[in-house]
Coordinates of N, CA, C and O in Angstrom, one line a residue:
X1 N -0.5 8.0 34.9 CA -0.2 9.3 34.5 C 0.7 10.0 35.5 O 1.7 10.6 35.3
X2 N 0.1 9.8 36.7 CA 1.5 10.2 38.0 C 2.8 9.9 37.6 O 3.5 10.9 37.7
X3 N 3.2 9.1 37.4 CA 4.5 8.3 36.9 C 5.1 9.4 35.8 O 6.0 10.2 35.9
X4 N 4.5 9.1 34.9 CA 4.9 10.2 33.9 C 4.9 11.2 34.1 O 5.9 11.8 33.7
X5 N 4.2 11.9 34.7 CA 4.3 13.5 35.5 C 5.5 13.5 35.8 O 6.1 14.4 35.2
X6 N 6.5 12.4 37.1 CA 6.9 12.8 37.9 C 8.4 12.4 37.1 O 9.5 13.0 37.3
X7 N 8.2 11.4 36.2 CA 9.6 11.5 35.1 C 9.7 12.8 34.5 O 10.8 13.3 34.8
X8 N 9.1 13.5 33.8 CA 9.3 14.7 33.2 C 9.4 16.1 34.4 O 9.8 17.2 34.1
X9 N 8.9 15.8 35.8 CA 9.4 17.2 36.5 C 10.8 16.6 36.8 O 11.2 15.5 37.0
X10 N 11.3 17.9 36.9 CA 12.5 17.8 37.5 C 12.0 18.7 39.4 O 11.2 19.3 40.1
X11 N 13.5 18.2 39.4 CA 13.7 18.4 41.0 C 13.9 20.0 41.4 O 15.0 20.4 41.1
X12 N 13.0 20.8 42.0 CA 13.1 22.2 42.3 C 14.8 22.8 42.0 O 15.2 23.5 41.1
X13 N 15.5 22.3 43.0 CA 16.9 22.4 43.5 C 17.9 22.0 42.5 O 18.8 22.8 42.5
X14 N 18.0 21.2 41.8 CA 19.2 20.8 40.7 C 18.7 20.9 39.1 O 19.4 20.6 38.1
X15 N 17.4 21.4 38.9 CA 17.0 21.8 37.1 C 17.2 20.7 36.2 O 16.8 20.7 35.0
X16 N 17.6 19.6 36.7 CA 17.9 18.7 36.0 C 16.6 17.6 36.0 O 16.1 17.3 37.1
X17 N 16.1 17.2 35.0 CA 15.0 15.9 34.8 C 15.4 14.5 35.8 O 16.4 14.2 36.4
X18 N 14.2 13.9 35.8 CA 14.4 13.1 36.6 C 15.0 11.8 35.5 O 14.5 11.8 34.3
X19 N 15.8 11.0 35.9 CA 16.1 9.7 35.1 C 14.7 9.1 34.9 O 13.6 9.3 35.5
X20 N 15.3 8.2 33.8 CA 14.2 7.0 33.3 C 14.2 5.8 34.6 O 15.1 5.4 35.3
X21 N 12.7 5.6 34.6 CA 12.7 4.1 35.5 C 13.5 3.1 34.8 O 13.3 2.9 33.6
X22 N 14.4 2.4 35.6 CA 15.5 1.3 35.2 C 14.6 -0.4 35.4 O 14.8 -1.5 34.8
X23 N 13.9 0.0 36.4 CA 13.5 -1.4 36.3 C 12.7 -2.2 35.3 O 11.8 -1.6 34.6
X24 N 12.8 -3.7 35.1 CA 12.0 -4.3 34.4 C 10.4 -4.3 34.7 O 9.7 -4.6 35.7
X25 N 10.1 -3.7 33.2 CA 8.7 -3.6 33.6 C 7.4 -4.8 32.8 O 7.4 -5.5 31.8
X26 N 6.6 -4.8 33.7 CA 5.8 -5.5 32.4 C 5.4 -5.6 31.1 O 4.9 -6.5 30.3
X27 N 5.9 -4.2 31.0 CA 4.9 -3.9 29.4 C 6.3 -3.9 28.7 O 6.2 -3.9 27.5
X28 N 7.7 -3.8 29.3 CA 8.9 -4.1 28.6 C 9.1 -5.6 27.6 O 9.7 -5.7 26.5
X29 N 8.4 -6.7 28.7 CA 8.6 -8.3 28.8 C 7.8 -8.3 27.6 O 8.3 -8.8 26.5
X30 N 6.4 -7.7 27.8 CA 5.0 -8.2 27.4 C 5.7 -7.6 25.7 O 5.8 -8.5 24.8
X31 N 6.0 -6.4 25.4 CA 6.5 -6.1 24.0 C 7.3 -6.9 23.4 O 7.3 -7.1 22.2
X32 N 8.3 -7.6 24.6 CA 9.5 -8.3 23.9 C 8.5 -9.6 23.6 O 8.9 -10.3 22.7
X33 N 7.6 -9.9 24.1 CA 7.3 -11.2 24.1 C 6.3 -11.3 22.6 O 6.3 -12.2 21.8
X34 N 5.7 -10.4 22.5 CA 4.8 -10.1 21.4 C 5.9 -10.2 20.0 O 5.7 -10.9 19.0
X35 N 6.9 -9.4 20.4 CA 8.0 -9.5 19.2 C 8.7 -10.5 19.0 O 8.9 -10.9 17.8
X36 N 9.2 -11.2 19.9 CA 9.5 -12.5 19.8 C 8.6 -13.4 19.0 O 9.0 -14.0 18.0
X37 N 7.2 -13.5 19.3 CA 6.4 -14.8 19.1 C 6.0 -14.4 17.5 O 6.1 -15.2 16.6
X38 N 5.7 -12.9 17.2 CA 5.3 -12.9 15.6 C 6.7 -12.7 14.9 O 6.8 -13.4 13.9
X39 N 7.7 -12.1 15.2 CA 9.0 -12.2 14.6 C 9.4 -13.8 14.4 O 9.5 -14.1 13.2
X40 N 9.5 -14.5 15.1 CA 10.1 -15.8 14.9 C 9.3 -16.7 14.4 O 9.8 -17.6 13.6
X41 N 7.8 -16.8 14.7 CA 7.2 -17.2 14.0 C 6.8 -16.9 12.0 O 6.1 -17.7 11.2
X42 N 7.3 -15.8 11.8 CA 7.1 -15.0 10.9 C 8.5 -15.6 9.9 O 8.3 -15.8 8.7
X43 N 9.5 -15.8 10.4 CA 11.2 -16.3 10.2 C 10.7 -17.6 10.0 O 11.6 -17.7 9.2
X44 N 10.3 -18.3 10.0 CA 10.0 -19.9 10.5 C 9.2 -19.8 9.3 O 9.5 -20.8 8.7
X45 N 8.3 -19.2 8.7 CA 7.4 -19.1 8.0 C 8.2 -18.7 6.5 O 7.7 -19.4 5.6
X46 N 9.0 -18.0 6.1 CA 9.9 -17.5 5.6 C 10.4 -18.3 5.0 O 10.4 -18.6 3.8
X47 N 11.0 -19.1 6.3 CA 12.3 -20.3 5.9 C 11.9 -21.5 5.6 O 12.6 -22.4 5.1
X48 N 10.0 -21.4 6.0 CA 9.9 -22.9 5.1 C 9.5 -22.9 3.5 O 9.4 -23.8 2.7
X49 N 9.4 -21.2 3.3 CA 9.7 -20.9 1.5 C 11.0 -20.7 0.7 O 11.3 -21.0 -0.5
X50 N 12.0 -20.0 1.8 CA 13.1 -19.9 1.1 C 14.3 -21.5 1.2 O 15.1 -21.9 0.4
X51 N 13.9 -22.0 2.5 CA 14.8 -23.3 2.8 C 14.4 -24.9 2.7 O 15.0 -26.0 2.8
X52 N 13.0 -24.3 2.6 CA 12.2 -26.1 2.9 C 12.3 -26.6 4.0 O 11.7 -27.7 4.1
X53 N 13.0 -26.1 5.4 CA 12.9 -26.2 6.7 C 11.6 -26.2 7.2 O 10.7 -25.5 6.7
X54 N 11.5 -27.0 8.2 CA 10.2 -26.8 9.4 C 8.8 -26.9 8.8 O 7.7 -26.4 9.2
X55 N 9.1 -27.8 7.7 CA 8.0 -28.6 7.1 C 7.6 -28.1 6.1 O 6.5 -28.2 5.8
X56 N 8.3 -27.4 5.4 CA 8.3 -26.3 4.5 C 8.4 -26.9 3.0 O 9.0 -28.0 2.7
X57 N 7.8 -26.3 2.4 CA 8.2 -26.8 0.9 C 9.2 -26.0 -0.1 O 9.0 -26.0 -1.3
X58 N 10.3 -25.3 0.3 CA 11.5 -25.0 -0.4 C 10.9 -24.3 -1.7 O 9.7 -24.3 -2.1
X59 N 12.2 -23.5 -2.2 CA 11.8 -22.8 -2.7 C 11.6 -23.0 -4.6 O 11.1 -22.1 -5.3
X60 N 11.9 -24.3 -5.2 CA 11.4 -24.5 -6.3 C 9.8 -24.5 -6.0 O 9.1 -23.7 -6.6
X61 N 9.3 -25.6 -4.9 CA 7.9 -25.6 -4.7 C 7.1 -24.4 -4.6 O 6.1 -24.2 -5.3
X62 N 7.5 -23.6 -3.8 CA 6.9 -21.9 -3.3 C 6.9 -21.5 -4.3 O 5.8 -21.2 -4.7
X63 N 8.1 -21.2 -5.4 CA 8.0 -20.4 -6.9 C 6.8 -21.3 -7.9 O 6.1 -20.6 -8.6
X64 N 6.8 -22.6 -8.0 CA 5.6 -23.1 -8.4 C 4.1 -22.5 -8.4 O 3.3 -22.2 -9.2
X65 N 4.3 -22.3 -6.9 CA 3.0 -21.6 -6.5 C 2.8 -20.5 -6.8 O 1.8 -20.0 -7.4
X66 N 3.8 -20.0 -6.3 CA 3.7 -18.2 -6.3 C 2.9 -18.3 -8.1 O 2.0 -17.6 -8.5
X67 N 3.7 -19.3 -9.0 CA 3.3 -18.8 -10.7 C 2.4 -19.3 -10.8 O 2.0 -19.2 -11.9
X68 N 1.5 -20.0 -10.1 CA 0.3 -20.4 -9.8 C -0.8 -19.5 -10.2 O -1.7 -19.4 -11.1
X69 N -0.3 -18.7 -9.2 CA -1.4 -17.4 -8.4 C -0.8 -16.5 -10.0 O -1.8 -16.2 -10.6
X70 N -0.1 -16.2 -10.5 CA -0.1 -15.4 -11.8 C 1.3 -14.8 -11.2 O 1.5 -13.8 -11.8
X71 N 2.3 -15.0 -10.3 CA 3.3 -14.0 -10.4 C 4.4 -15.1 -10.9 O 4.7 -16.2 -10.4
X72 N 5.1 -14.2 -12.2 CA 6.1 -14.6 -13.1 C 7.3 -14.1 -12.9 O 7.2 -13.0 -12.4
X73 N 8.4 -14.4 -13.1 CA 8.8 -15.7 -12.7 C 8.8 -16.0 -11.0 O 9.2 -15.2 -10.2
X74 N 7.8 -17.7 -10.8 CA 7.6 -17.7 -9.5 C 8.4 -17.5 -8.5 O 8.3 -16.5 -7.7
X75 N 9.4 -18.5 -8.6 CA 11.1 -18.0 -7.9 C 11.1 -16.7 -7.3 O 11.2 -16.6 -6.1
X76 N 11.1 -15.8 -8.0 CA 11.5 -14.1 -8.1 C 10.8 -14.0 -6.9 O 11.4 -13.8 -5.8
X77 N 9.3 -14.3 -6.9 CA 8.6 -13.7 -6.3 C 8.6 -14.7 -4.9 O 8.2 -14.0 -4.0
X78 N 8.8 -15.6 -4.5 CA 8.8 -16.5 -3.7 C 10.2 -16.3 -2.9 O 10.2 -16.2 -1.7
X79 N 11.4 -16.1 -3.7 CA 12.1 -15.7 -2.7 C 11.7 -14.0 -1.8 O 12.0 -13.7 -0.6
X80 N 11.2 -13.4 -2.6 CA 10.8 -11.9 -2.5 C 9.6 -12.2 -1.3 O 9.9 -11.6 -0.2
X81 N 8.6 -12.8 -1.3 CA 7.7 -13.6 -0.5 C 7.9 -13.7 1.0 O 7.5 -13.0 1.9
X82 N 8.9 -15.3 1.0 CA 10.0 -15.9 2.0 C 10.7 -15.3 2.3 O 11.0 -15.6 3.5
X83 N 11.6 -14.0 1.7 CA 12.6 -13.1 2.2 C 12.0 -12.4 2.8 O 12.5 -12.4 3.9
X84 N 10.8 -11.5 2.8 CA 10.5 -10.6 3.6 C 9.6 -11.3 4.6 O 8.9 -10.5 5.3
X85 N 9.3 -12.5 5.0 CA 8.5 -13.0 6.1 C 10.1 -13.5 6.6 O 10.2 -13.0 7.8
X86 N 10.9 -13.9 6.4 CA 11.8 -14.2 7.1 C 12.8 -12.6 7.9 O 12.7 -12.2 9.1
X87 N 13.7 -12.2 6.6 CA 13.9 -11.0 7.5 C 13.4 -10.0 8.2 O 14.1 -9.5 9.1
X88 N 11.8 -9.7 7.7 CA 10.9 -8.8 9.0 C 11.1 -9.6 10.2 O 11.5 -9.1 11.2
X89 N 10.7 -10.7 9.9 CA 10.2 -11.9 11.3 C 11.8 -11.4 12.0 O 11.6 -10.6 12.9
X90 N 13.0 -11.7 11.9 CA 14.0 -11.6 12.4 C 14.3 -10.1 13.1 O 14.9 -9.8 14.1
X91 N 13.8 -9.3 11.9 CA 13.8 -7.9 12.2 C 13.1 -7.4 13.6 O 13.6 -7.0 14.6
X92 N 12.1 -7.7 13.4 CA 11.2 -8.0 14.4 C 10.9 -8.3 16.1 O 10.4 -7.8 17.1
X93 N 11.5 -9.7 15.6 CA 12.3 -10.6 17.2 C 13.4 -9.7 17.5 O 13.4 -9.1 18.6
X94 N 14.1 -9.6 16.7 CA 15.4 -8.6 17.6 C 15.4 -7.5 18.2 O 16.0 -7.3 19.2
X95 N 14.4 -6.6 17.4 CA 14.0 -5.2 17.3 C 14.8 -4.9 16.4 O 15.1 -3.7 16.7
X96 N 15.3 -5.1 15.4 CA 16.2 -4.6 14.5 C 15.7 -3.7 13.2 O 14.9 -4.1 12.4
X97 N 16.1 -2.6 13.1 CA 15.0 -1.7 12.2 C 13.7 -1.9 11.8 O 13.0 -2.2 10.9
X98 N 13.7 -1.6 13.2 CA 11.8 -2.2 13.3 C 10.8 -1.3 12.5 O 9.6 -1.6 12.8
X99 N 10.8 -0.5 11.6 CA 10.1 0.0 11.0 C 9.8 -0.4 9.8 O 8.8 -0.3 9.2
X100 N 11.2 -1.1 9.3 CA 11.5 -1.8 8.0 C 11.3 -3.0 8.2 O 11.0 -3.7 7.3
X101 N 11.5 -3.4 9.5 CA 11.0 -4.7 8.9 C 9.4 -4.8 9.2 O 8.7 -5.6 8.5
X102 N 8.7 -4.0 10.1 CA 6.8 -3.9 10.0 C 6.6 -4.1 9.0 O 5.8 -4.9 8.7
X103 N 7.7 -3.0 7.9 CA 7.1 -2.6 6.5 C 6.9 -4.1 5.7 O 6.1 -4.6 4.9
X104 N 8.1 -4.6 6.2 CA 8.2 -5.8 5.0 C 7.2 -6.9 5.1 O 6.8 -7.5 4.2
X105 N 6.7 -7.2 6.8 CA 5.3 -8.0 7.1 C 4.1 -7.4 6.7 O 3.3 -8.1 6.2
X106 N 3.8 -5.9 6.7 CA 2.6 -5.5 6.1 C 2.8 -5.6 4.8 O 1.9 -6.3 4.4
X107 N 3.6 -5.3 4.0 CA 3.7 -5.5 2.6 C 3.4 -7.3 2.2 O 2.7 -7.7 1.2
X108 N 3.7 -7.8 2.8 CA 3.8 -9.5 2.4 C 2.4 -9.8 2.8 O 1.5 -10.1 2.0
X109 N 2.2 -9.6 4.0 CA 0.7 -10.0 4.5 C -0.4 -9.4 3.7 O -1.5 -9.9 3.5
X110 N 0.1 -8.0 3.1 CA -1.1 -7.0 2.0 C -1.4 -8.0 0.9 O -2.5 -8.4 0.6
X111 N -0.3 -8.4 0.3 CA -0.2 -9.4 -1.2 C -0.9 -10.3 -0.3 O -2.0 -9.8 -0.2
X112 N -0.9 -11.4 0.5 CA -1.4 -12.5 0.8 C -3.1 -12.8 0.7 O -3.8 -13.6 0.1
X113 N -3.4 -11.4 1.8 CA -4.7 -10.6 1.3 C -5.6 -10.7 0.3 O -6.7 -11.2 0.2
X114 N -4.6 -9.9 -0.8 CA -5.2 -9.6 -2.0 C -5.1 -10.5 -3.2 O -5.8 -10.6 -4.2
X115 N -4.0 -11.3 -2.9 CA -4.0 -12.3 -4.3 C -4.8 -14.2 -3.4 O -5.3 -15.1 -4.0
X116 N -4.8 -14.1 -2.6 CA -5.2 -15.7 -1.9 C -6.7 -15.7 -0.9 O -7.7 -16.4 -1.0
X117 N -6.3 -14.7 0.3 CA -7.3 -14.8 1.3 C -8.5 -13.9 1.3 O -9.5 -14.2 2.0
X118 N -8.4 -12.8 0.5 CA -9.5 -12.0 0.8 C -11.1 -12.3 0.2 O -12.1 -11.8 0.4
X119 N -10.7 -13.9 -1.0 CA -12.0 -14.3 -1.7 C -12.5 -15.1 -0.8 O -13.7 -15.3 -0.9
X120 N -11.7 -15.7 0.4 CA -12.5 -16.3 1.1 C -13.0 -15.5 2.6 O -12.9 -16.0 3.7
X121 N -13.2 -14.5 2.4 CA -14.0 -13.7 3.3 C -12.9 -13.5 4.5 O -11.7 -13.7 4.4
X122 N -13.6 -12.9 6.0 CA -12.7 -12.6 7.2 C -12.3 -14.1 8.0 O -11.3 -14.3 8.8
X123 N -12.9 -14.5 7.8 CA -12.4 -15.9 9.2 C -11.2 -16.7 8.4 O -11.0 -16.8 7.1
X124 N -10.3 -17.3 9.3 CA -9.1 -18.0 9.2 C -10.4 -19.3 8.3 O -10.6 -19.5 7.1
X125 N -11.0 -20.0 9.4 CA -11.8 -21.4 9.0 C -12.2 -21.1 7.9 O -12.4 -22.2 7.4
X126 N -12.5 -20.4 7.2 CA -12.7 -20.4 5.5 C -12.2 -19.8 4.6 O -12.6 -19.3 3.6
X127 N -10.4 -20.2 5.3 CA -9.3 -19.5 4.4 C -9.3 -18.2 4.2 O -8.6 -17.8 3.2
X128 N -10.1 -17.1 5.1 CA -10.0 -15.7 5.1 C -8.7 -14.9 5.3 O -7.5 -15.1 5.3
X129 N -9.3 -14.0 5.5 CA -8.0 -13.1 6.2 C -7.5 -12.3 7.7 O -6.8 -11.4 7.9
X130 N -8.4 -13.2 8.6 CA -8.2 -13.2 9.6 C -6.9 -13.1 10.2 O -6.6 -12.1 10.9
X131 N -6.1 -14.1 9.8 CA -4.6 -14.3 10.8 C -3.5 -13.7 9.9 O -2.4 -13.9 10.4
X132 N -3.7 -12.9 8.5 CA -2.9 -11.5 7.6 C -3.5 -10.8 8.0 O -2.5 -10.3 8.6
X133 N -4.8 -9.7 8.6 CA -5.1 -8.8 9.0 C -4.3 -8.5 10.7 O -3.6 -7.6 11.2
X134 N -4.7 -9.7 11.2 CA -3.5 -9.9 12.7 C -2.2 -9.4 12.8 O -1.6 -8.5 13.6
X135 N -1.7 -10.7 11.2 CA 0.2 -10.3 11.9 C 0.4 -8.6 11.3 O 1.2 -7.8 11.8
X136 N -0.6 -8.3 10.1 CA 0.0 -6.6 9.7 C -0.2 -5.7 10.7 O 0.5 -4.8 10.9
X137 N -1.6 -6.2 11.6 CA -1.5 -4.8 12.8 C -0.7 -5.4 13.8 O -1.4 -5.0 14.7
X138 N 0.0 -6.0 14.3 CA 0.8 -6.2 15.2 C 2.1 -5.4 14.9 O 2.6 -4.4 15.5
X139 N 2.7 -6.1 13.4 CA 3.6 -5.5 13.0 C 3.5 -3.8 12.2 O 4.2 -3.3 11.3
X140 N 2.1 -3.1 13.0 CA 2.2 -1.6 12.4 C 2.2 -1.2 14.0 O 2.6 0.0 14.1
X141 N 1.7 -1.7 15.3 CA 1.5 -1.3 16.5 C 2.8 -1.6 17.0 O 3.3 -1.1 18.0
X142 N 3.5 -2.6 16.1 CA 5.0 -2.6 17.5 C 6.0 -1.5 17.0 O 6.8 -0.9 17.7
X143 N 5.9 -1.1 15.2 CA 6.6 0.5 14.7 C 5.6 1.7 15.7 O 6.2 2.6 16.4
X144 N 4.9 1.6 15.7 CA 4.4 2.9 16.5 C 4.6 2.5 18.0 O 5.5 3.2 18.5
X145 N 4.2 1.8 18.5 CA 5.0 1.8 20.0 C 6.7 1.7 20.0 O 7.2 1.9 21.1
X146 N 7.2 1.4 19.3 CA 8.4 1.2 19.4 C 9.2 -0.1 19.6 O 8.3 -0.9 20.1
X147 N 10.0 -0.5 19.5 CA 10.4 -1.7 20.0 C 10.5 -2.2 21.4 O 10.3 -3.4 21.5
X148 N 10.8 -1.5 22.5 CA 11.0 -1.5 23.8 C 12.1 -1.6 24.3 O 13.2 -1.5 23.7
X149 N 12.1 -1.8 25.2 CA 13.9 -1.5 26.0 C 14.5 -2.8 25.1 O 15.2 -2.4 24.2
X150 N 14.3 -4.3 25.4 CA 15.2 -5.1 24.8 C 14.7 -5.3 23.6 O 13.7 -6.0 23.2
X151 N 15.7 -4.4 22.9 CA 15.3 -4.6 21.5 C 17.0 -3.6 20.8 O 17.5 -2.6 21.4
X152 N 17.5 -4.1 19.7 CA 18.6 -3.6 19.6 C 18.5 -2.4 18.7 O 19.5 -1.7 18.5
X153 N 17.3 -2.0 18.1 CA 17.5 -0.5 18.3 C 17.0 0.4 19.0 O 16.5 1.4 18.5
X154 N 17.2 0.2 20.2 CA 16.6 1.2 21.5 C 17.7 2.5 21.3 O 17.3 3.6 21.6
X155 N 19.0 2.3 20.6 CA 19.5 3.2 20.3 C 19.2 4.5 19.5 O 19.5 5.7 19.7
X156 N 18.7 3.9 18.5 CA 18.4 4.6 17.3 C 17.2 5.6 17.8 O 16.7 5.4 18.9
X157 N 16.7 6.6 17.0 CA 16.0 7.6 17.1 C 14.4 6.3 16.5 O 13.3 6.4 17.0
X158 N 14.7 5.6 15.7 CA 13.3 4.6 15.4 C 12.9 4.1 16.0 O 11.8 3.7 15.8
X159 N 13.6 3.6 17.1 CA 13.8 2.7 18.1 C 12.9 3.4 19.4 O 13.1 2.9 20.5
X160 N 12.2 4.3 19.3 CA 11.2 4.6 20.7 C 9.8 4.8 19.8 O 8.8 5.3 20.2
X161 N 10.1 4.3 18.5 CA 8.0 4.2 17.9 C 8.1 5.3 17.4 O 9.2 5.8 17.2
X162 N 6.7 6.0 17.0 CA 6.1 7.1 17.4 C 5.2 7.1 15.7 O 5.3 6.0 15.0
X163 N 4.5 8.2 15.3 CA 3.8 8.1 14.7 C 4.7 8.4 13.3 O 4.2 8.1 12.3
X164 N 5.5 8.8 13.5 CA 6.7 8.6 11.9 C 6.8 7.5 11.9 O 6.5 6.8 10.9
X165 N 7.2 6.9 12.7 CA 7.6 5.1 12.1 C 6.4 4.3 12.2 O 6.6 3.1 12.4
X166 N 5.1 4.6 12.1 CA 4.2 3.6 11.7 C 3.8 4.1 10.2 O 3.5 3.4 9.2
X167 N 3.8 5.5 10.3 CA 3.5 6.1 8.8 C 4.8 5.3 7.9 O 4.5 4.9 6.8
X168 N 5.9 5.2 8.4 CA 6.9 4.9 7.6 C 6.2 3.4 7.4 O 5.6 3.2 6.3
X169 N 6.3 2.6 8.1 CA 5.9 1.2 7.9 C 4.6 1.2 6.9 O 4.4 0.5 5.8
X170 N 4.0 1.8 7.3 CA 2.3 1.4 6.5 C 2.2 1.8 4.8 O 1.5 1.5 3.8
X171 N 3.4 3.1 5.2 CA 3.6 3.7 3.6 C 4.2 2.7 2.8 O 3.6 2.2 1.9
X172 N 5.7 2.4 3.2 CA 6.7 1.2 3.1 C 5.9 0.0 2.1 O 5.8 -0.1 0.9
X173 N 5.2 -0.8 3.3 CA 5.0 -1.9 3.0 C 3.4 -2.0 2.3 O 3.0 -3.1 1.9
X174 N 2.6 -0.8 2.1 CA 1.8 -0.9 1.1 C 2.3 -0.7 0.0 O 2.0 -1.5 -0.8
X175 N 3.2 0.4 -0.3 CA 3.9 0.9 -1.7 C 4.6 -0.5 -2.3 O 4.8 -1.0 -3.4
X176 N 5.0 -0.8 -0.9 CA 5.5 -2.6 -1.6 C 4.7 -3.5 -2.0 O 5.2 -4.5 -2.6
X177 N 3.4 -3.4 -1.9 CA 2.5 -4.7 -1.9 C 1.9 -3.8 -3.1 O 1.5 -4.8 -3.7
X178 N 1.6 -3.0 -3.6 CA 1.1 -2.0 -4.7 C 2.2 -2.9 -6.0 O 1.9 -3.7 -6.9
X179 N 3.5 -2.2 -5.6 CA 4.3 -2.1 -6.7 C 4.0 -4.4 -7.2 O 3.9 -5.1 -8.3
X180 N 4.2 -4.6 -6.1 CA 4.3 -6.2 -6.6 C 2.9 -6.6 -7.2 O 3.0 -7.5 -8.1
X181 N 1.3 -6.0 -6.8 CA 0.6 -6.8 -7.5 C 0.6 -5.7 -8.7 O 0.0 -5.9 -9.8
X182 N 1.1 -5.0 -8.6 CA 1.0 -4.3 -10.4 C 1.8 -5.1 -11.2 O 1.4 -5.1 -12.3
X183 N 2.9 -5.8 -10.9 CA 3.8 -6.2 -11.7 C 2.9 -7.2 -12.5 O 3.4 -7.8 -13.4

């Protein structure tokens, strides 16, 4: 809390605020590193529905499935699936409209949820929804904290978190996962 104090007073003599700490910090690394590991992991996951890459079963197989589970035509929904675990995931790792892309992992992970894992209860070991309940709050905690310094929209006004861009994300990507199992 001292720290913060002492960023927000300014200096008796010059009225002016004190600068931001420049150095690398831990919890800079530790965010990028969080974003990194579910972003690319998340891309990798994506790409083994839209590409058949990285052991993946491509995307005639994934649309198979998807019409499995009842969504018509599978394709549609499989690339819609694979597209948003891949571009969030990327979104994500980079920091790149990080609110949009949270949205697009909570939205994908919500369907996952509700049409596959939620009949087999909370644990991963009995095909639950353990590791979809995971990546959605990771990806609603890194829109509210923000992306962090290395992240390419440190620029942007969405780009420092806050409680609009998790509302945005949660709104986002449930309205997304609503509109798709209604279809």
């Amino acid at each position: 809390m001292k720290f913060i104090d002492e960023k927000l007073r300014a200096p008796p003599e010059s009225g002016a605020r004190v600068p931001e700490k420049t150095s690398v910090s831990a919890g800079d690394c530790g965010l990028l590193l969080v974003r990194m590991t579910f972003g690319l992991l998340m891309a990798g996951h994506g790409s083994q529905k839209l590409f058949g890459i990285l052991g993946g079963d491509g995307l005639d197989a994934t649309g198979r499935g998807f019409a499995a589970l009842g969504y018509r035509p599978g394709v549609l929904y499989a690339v819609m699936g694979g597209g948003s675990e891949f571009l969030g995931g990327l979104g994500l790792a980079l920091g790149l409209f990080t609110p949009l892309a949270s949205a697009a992992l909570i939205g994908v992970m919500i369907n996952a949820m509700a049409t596959v894992t939620a009949a087999h209860g909370l644990w991963e070991s009995q095909g639950g929804v353990e590791f979809n309940v995971c990546i959605a709050v990771v990806a609603l905690a890194v829109a509210a904290i923000g992306p962090g310094r290395y992240a390419l929209d440190r620029a942007f006004r969405w780009g420092r978190g806050g409680w609009p861009e998790a509302a945005f994300a949660l709104f986002v990507g449930g309205i997304g996962a609503a509109v798709v199992l209604s279809l």
